[in-house]
Short mmCIF file of C-alpha atoms in Angstrom, two decimals:
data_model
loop_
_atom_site.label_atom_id
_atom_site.label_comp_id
_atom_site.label_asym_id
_atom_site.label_seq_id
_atom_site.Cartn_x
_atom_site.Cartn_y
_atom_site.Cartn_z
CA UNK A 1 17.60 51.59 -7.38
CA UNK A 2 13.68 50.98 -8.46
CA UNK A 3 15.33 49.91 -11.77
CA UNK A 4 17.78 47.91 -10.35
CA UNK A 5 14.91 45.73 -8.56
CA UNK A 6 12.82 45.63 -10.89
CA UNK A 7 15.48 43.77 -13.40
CA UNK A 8 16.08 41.30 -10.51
CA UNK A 9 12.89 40.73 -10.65
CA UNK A 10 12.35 40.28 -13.99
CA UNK A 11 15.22 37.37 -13.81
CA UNK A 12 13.53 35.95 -10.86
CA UNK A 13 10.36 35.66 -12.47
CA UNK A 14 12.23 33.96 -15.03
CA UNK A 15 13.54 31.88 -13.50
CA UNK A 16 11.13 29.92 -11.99
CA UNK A 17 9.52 30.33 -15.35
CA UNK A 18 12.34 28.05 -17.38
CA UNK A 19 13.33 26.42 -14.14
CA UNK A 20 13.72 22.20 -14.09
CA UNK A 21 10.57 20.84 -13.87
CA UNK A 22 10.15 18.82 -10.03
CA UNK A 23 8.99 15.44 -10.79
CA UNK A 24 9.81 13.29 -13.97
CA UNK A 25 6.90 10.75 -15.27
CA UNK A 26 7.56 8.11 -18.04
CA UNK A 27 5.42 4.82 -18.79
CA UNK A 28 6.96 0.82 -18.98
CA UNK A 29 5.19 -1.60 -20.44
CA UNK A 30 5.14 -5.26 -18.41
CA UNK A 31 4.22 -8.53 -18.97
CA UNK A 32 1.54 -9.96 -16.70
CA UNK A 33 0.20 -13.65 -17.94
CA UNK A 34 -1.25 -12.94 -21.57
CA UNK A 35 -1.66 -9.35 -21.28
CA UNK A 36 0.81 -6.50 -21.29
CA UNK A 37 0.52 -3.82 -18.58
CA UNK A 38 1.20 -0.01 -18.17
CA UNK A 39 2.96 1.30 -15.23
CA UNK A 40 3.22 4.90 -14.07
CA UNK A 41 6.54 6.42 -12.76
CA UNK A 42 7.20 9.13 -10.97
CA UNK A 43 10.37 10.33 -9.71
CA UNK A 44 11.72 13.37 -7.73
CA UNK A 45 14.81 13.82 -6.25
CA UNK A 46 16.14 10.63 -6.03
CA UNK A 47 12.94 8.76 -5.27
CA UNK A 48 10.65 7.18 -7.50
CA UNK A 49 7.09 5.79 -6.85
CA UNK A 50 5.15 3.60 -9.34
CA UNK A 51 1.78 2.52 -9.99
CA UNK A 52 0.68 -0.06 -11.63
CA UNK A 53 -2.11 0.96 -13.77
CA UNK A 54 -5.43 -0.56 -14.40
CA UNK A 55 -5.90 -2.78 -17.90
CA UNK A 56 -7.32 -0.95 -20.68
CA UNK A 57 -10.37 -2.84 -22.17
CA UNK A 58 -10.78 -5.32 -19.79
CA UNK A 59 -10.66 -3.36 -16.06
CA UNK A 60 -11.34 -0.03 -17.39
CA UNK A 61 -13.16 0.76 -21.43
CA UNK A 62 -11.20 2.44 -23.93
CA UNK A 63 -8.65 3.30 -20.94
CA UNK A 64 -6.06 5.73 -21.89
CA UNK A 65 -2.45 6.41 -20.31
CA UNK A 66 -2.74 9.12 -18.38
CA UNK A 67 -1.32 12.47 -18.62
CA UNK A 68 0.56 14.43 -16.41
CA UNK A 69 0.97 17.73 -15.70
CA UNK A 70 2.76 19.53 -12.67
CA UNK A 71 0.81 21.68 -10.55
CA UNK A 72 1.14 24.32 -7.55
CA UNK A 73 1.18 22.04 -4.89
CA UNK A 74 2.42 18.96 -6.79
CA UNK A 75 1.04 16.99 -10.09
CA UNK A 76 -1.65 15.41 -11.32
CA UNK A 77 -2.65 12.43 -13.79
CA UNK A 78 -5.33 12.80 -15.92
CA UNK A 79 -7.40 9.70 -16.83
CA UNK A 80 -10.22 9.25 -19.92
CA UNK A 81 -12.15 6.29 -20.04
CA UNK A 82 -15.26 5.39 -21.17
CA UNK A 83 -17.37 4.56 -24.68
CA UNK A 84 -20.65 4.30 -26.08
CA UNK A 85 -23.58 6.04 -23.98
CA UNK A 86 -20.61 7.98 -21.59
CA UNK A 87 -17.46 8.79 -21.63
CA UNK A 88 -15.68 9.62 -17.95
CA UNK A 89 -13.01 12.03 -17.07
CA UNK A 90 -11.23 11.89 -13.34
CA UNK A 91 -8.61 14.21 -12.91
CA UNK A 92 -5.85 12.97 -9.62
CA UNK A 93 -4.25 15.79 -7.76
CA UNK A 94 -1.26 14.96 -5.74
CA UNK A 95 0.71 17.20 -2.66
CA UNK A 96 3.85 16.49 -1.17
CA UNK A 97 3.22 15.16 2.27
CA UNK A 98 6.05 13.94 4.86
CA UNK A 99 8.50 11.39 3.14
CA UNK A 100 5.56 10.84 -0.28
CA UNK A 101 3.01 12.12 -2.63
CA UNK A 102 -0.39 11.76 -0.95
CA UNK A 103 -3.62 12.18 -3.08
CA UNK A 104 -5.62 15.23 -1.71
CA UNK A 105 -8.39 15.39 -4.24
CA UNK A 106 -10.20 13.48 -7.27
CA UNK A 107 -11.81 15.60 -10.13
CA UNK A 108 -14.64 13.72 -11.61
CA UNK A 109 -16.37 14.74 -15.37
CA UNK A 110 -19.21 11.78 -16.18
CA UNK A 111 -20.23 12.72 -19.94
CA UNK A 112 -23.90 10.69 -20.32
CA UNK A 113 -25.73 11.09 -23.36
CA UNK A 114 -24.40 14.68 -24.03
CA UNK A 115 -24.77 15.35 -20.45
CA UNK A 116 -22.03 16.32 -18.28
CA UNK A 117 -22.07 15.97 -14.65
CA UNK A 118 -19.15 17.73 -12.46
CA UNK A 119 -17.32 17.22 -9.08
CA UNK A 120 -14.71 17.37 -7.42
CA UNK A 121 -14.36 14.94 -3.85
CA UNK A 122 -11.20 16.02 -1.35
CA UNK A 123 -10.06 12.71 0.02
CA UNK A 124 -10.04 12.38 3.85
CA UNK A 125 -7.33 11.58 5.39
CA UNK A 126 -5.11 11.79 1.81
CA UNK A 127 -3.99 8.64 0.42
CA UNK A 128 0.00 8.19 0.06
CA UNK A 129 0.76 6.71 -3.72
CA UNK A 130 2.12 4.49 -2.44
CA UNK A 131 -1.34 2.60 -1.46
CA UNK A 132 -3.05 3.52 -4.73
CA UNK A 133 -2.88 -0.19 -6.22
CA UNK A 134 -4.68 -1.04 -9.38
CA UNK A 135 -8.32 -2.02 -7.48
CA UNK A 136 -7.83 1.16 -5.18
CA UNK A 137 -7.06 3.89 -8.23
CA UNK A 138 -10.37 1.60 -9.96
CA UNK A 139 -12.35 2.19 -6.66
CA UNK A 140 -11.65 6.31 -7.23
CA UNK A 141 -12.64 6.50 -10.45
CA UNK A 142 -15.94 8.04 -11.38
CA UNK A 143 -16.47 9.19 -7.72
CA UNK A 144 -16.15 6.64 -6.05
CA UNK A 145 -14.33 7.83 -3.04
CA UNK A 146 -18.06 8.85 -1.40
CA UNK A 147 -19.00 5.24 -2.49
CA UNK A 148 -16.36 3.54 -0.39
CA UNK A 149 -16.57 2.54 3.44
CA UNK A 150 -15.16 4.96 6.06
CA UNK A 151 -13.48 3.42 9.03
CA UNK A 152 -13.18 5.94 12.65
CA UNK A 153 -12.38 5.62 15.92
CA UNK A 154 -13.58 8.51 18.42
CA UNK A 155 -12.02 6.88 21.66
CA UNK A 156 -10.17 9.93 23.63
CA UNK A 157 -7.44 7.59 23.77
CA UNK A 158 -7.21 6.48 20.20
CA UNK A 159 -3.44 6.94 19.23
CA UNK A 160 -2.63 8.15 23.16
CA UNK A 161 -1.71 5.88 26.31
CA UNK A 162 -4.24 2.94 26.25
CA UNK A 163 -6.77 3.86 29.22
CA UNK A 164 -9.43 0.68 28.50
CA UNK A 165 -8.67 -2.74 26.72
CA UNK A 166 -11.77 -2.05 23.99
CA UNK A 167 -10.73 -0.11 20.80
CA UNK A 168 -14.09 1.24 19.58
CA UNK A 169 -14.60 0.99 15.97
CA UNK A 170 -17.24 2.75 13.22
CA UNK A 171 -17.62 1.89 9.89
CA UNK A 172 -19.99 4.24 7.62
CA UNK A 173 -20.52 4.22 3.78
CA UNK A 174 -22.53 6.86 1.71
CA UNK A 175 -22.99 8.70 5.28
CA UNK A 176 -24.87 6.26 7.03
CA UNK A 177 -23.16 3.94 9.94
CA UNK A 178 -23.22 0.30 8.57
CA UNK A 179 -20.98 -1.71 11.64
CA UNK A 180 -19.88 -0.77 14.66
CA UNK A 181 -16.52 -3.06 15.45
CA UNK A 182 -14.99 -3.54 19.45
CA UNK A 183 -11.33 -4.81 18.98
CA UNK A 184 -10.35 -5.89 22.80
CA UNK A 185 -6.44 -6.13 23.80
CA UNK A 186 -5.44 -8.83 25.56
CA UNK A 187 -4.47 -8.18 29.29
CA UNK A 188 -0.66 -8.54 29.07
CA UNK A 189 1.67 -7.78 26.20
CA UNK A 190 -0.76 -5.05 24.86
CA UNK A 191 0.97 -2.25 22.65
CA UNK A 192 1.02 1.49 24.39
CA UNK A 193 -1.17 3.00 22.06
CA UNK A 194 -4.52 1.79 20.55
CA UNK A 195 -4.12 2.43 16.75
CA UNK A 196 -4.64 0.77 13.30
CA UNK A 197 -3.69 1.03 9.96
CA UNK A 198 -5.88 0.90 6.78
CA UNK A 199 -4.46 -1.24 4.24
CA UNK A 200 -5.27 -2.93 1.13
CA UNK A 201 -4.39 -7.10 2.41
CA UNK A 202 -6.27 -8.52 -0.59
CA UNK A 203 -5.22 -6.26 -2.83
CA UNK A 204 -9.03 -5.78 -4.05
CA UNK A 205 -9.27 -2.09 -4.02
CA UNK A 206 -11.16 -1.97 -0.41
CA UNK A 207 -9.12 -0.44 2.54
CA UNK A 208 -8.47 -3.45 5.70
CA UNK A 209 -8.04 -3.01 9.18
CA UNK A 210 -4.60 -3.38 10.50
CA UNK A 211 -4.25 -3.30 14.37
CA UNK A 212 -0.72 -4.16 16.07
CA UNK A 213 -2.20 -6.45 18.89
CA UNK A 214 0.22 -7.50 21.32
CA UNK A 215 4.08 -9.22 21.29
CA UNK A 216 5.27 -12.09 21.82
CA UNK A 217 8.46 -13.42 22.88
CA UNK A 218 8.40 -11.13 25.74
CA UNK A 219 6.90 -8.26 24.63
CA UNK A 220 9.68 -7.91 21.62
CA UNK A 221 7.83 -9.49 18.91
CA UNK A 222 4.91 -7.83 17.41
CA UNK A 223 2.00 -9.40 16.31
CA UNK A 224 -1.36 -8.13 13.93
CA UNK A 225 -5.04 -9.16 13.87
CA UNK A 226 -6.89 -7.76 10.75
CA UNK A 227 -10.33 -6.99 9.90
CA UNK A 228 -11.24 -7.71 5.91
CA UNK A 229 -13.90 -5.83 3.66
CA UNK A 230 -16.00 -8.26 2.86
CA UNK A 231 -17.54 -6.89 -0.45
CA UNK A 232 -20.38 -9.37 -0.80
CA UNK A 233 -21.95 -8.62 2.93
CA UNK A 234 -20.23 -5.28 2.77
CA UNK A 235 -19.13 -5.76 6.29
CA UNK A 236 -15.31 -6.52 7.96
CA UNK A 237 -14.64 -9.93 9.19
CA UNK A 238 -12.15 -10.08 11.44
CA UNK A 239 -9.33 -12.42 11.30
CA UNK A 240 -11.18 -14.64 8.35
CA UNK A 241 -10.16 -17.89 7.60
CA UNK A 242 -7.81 -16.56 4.91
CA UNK A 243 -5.64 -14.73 7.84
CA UNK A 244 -4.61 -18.15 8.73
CA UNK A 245 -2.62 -19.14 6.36
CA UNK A 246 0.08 -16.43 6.96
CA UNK A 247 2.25 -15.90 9.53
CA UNK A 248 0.63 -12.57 11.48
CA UNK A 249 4.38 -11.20 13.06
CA UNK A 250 5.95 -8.12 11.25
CA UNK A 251 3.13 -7.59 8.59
CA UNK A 252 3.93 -5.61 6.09
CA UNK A 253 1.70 -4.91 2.84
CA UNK A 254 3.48 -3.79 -0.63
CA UNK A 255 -0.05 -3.09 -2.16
CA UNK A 256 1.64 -1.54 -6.16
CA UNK A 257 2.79 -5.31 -6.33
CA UNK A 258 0.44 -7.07 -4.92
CA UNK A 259 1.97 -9.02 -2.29
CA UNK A 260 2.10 -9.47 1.66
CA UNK A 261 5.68 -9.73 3.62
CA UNK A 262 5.51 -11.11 7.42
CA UNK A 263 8.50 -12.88 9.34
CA UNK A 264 9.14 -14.41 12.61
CA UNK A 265 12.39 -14.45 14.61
CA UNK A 266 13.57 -17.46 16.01
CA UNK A 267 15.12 -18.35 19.71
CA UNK A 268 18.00 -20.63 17.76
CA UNK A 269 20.13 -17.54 16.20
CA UNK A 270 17.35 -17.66 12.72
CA UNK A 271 14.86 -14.69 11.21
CA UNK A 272 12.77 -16.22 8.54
CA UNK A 273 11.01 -13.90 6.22
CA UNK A 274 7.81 -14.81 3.90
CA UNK A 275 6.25 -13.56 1.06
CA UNK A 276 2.40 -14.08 -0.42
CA UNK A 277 0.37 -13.32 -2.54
CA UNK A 278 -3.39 -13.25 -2.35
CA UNK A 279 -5.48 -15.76 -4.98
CA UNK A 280 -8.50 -14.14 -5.10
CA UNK A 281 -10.12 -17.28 -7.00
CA UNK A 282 -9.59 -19.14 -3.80
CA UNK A 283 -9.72 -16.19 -1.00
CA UNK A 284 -6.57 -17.13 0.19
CA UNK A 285 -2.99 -16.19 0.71
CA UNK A 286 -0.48 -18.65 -1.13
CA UNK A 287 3.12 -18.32 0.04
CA UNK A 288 5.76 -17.99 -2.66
CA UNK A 289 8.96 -17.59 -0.81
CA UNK A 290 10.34 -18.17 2.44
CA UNK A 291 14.08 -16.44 3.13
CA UNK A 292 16.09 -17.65 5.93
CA UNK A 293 18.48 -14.95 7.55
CA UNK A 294 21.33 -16.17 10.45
CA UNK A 295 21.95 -13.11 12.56
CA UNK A 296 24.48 -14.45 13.97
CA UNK A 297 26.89 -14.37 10.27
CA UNK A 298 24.87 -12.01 8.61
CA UNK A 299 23.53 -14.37 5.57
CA UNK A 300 20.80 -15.59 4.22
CA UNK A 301 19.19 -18.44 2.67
CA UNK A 302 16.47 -20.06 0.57
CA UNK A 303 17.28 -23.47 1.04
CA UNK A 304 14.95 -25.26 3.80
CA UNK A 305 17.59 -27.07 5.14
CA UNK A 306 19.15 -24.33 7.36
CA UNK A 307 15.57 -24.06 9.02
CA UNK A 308 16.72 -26.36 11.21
CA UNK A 309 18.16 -26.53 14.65
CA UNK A 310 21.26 -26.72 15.08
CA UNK A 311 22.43 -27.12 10.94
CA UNK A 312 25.61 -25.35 10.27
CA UNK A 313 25.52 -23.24 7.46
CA UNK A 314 27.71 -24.10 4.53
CA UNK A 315 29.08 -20.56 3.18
CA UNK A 316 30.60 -22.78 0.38
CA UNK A 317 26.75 -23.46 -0.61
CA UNK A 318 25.66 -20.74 -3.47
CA UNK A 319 22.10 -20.65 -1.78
CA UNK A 320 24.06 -19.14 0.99
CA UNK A 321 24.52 -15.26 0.23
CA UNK A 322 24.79 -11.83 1.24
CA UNK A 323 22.04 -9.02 1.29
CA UNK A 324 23.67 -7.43 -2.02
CA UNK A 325 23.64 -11.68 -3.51
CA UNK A 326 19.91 -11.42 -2.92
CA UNK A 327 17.05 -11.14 -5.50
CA UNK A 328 15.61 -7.93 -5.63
CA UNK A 329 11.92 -9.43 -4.45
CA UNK A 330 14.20 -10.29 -1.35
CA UNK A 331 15.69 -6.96 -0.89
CA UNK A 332 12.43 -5.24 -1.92
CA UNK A 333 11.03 -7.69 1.10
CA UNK A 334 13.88 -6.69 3.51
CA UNK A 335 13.17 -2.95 2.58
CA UNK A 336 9.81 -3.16 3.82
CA UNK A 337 10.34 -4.37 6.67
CA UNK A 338 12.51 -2.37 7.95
CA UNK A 339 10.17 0.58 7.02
#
C-alpha cells in the first residue's frame, strides 16, 4: 500500500512538473509616428492583457524587452535598463486577483559605479495590468513607487451609506502629507456611497482622482468630477480647464491605449458615444470620434447627420451598421463601457 502511494506520488509530482505552463507571453512590434514600439502580451485562459511598453533609447536607456518567467503566485517581467555610470534592474511580480493580474510587488537592483543597491517595495493597494500604461510602468521603475503621491480617505463612511455631503481627502508623497482635498456632493442626486477611483486621465504616468458625483436625468445618468496631478505644483486640481472639453457622463479610461471614452444618452431615442485622446503639448483632450447609437433599431452611426431630432435613419446608408459592422476602436469603446 506505502508503495502504491508513493508511485502516485511520484506521477503527481510529475505532473505538475511537465504540466502546461498558465500564462503565454509573446512581443508585437507597432508602428507609432516614426518609431516602432514593443508591446507585451499576456494571455491565460482565454484572456489576454497587453502593455504597451516604454521606448527603448528615448523613454528608457539601452531598454531591453523584458523577460518573463512564471512564478508561485503568478509571473513576472524582468526589465534591464540603464548605461554608462549605472545600470538598473526592476524585477515586476504579478498575482491573480478577482477577474486580472494585479502587480503586488516591484524588485529594484540600481548598479552605480560598481555599487549595487537592493529593494524590494510591495505596492499598496496592487495595481491591476490593466492600468500599468507606458508613463505608469516608467513611474515604477527604479523605485519609484515610494516616490509617487498617495491618495486616502479615512471617513467612516468612505465606500458605506453617505452620512455627510464632504468626502475628506489626503494626499501624501515620500511620507509626508502634501494636500488635504474636501470633495462636497451636491444636495440632491448624490450617489449612495462616497467613493473614487484612481486613474491615469492624462495618461502621464500619475494616478487622477475619479469621483462619480451625482446623475442627471433623474438620477439615471451618472456624472464624474476629477481631480488631476499636477506634476509641476505637485498638487491635484480639480476639474482643470482641460476637463472641459469632454463630455463628464459615463467616463471610462482605457489607459494601455491611451485614450478616454464618455457618452451621453439622449431624451429623443439617441446614445452618443465619444472618444479622446489627451495632447499633452496642449494639456488638453482632443476628440477623435463621436458614434451615434439609436436604441430604438439597435444601430449605429458615425455620420453627424442622425444627431439630429427627429432624422430618420437610412439603413440603406453604409455609415449605418450593426455592433459586429463596427470598427474595433468602436467595439473596444462599447466594451468599456459596459464594464
Amino acid at each position: 500500500m506505502k508503495k502504491l502511494l508513493l508511485i502516485f506520488a511520484l506521477i503527481f509530482t510529475l505532473g505538475l512538473a511537465f504540466a502546461e505552463p498558465n500564462y503565454s507571453f509573446y512581443l508585437t512590434c507597432r508602428d507609432e509616428m516614426s518609431h516602432k514600439r514593443y508591446w507585451a502580451t499576456i494571455a491565460r485562459n482565454g484572456e489576454k492583457w497587453s502593455l504597451r511598453l516604454p521606448l527603448a533609447d528615448f523613454e528608457a536607456k539601452n531598454l531591453a524587452p523584458p523577460q518573463f518567467s512564471e512564478t508561485d503566485e503568478g509571473f513576472s517581467l524582468f526589465f534591464s535598463w540603464g548605461g554608462g555610470r549605472w545600470f538598473q534592474q526592476d524585477t515586476f511580480f504579478f498575482r491573480d486577483e478577482e477577474d486580472e493580474p494585479v502587480l503586488y510587488k516591484v524588485q529594484s537592483n540600481t548598479d552605480e559605479y560598481g555599487r549595487t543597491k537592493d529593494g524590494d517595495l510591495e505596492i499598496n493597494p496592487p495595481i491591476k495590468i490593466s492600468r500599468l500604461g507606458t508613463n505608469k510602468i516608467l513611474n515604477l521603475f527604479s523605485g519609484g513607487y515610494k516616490r509617487l503621491p498617495k491618495v486616502t480617505c479615512a471617513d467612516s463612511d468612505y465606500d458605506k451609506p453617505i452620512k455627510d455631503k464632504i468626502m475628506h481627502i489626503k494626499v501624501s508623497k515620500d511620507g509626508n502629507l502634501i494636500q488635504n482635498l474636501e470633495y462636497v456632493y451636491e444636495a440632491d442626486n448624490h450617489p449612495e456611497k462616497k467613493h473614487f477611483e484612481l486613474v491615469d486621465l492624462n495618461f502621464d504616468g500619475f494616478d487622477d482622482i475619479l469621483i462619480l458625483g451625482g446623475y442627471t436625468m433623474k438620477g439615471s445618468q451618472p456624472y464624474y468630477d476629477a481631480y488631476l496631478w499636477n506634476s509641476h505644483e505637485e498638487r491635484y486640481d480639480f476639474n482643470p480647464p482641460c476637463w472641459e472639453d469632454v463630455c463628464t457622463l459615463y467616463v471610462k479610461c482605457d489607459e494601455i491605449n491611451r485614450l478616454l471614452y464618455s457618452s451621453e444618452n439622449t431624451t429623443h431615442g439617441l446614445i452618443y458615444y465619444f472618444i479622446y485622446e489627451y495632447d499633452e503639448s496642449k494639456q488638453k483632450y482632443i476628440e477623435i470620434g463621436t458614434l451615434y447609437y439609436n436604441y430604438t433599431t439597435d444601430f449605429y452611426s458615425e455620420n453627424e447627420k442622425y444627431a439630429e431630432w427627429g432624422e430618420d435613419w437610412d439603413f440603406r446608408d453604409p455609415t449605418v451598421v450593426e455592433f459586429e459592422e463596427l470598427p474595433e476602436h468602436w467595439k473596444r469603446c462599447l466594451e468599456f463601457k459596459s464594464q
